[in-house]
XYZ file of C-alpha atoms in Angstrom:
165
model
C 18.202 28.276 11.852
C 16.212 30.346 9.470
C 16.837 33.982 8.526
C 14.357 36.517 7.205
C 16.533 39.118 5.493
C 18.337 40.930 8.262
C 16.030 39.547 10.994
C 16.988 36.401 12.889
C 14.321 34.008 14.145
C 14.212 31.075 16.522
C 15.117 27.608 15.235
C 12.129 25.698 13.936
C 12.637 22.798 16.372
C 11.401 23.176 19.941
C 12.416 21.390 23.115
C 9.692 18.760 23.520
C 10.761 17.861 27.083
C 9.267 20.996 28.618
C 5.984 22.548 27.656
C 6.037 26.302 27.068
C 4.178 28.383 29.614
C 1.444 30.717 28.380
C 3.682 33.664 29.247
C 6.538 32.147 27.205
C 4.201 31.606 24.273
C 2.780 35.157 24.499
C 6.297 36.592 24.606
C 7.389 34.477 21.659
C 4.321 35.395 19.613
C 4.867 39.089 20.378
C 8.541 38.785 19.431
C 7.727 37.149 16.100
C 4.966 39.698 15.435
C 7.481 42.479 15.994
C 9.936 40.795 13.637
C 7.218 40.471 10.996
C 6.282 44.127 11.427
C 9.907 45.153 10.924
C 10.171 42.916 7.878
C 6.969 44.383 6.469
C 8.280 47.936 6.997
C 11.539 46.964 5.288
C 9.667 45.476 2.325
C 7.370 48.496 2.065
C 10.461 50.686 1.707
C 11.687 48.359 -1.052
C 8.279 48.670 -2.768
C 8.471 52.459 -2.560
C 12.046 52.405 -3.883
C 11.119 50.151 -6.830
C 8.135 52.374 -7.637
C 10.378 55.432 -7.668
C 13.001 53.662 -9.810
C 10.307 52.553 -12.264
C 9.089 56.161 -12.593
C 12.622 57.410 -13.177
C 13.267 54.700 -15.760
C 10.091 55.603 -17.627
C 11.033 59.308 -17.628
C 14.439 58.493 -19.065
C 12.921 56.184 -21.693
C 14.198 52.909 -20.229
C 11.012 50.897 -20.412
C 12.736 47.529 -19.908
C 14.310 48.767 -16.677
C 10.962 50.222 -15.580
C 9.301 46.861 -16.224
C 11.961 45.051 -14.145
C 11.424 47.468 -11.253
C 7.665 46.924 -11.436
C 8.192 43.134 -11.423
C 10.393 43.426 -8.324
C 7.758 45.648 -6.764
C 5.132 42.926 -7.384
C 7.375 40.320 -5.718
C 7.780 42.553 -2.660
C 4.039 43.262 -2.561
C 3.290 39.531 -2.629
C 5.716 39.022 0.273
C 4.028 41.850 2.229
C 0.672 40.176 1.574
C 2.044 36.867 2.881
C 3.494 38.585 5.949
C 0.131 40.245 6.610
C -1.553 36.847 6.553
C 1.060 35.409 8.882
C 0.708 38.414 11.199
C -3.054 37.901 11.268
C -2.533 34.236 12.190
C -0.152 35.247 15.006
C -2.699 37.748 16.340
C -5.410 35.099 16.188
C -3.146 32.618 18.017
C -2.371 35.211 20.677
C -6.068 35.912 21.274
C -6.812 32.191 21.427
C -3.957 31.674 23.898
C -5.212 34.512 26.107
C -8.733 33.084 26.005
C -7.450 29.609 26.885
C -5.388 31.083 29.731
C -8.496 32.799 31.113
C -10.506 29.594 30.760
C -7.779 27.629 32.522
C -7.681 30.145 35.379
C -11.470 29.959 35.743
C -11.348 26.154 35.643
C -8.682 26.035 38.354
C -10.647 28.504 40.498
C -13.771 26.362 40.144
C -11.797 23.240 41.094
C -10.342 25.021 44.103
C -13.795 26.214 45.180
C -15.243 22.718 44.736
C -12.477 21.211 46.895
C -13.044 23.846 49.588
C -16.789 23.178 49.554
C -16.168 19.432 49.741
C -13.849 19.927 52.728
C -16.496 22.024 54.465
C -19.172 19.436 53.722
C -16.996 16.706 55.243
C -16.968 18.663 58.516
C -20.770 18.776 58.567
C -23.240 15.900 58.956
C -26.942 16.304 58.051
C -28.005 14.249 61.099
C -25.828 16.367 63.384
C -27.245 19.512 61.729
C -30.810 18.290 62.430
C -29.902 17.563 66.080
C -28.286 21.004 66.354
C -31.404 22.689 64.967
C -33.565 20.763 67.484
C -31.256 21.875 70.310
C -31.467 25.481 69.150
C -35.272 25.279 68.932
C -35.445 23.724 72.408
C -33.243 26.516 73.750
C -35.419 29.163 72.068
C -38.577 27.581 73.454
C -37.068 27.433 76.952
C -35.944 31.070 76.693
C -39.463 32.080 75.636
C -40.814 30.242 78.693
C -38.412 32.180 80.965
C -39.422 35.450 79.315
C -43.101 34.693 79.896
C -42.476 33.819 83.552
C -40.306 36.878 84.197
C -42.584 39.177 82.243
C -45.683 38.259 84.243
C -46.946 40.222 87.223
C -46.347 39.376 90.859
C -49.065 39.473 93.491
C -52.784 40.150 93.127
C -54.108 41.067 89.756
C -56.831 43.698 89.961
C -59.621 43.959 87.527
C -59.832 47.330 85.736
C -63.504 47.641 86.706
C -62.650 47.299 90.413
C -59.875 49.879 90.167
C -62.064 52.440 88.409
C -65.056 51.878 90.503
């Protein structure tokens, strides 16, 4: 196991038998990001402390001590820079993971929709659909015929000229 100062991290080896879920990976990335943030805050305090000690050493005429404090400060600053780069990589990985998770969800939804459409298509036959449409048209034509018969007049039809005249 590896230690970063006072912060403990996960062992570098992972269980290869089970794949991590996206949620597990997001949680782990967030956990490590938090650890890096804490480490960066800790190192920033060390940088501030070394800066203050260097100023005090210069005021008291201890230039060698001031130089040592400034060298330590540089080491801490380099570590903060490295942590910032690592943090950026974690953020990038997290965004990529979230994007891949969204893509996977969309892919699965499309597969599900395609299977549902295929199942519906199996229940339908183009020849049967054509026969059905012919039956519907025949029924509509027959209904129109009934409407024409029932809508006609019964008995003698008088000419308008005869009625007015």
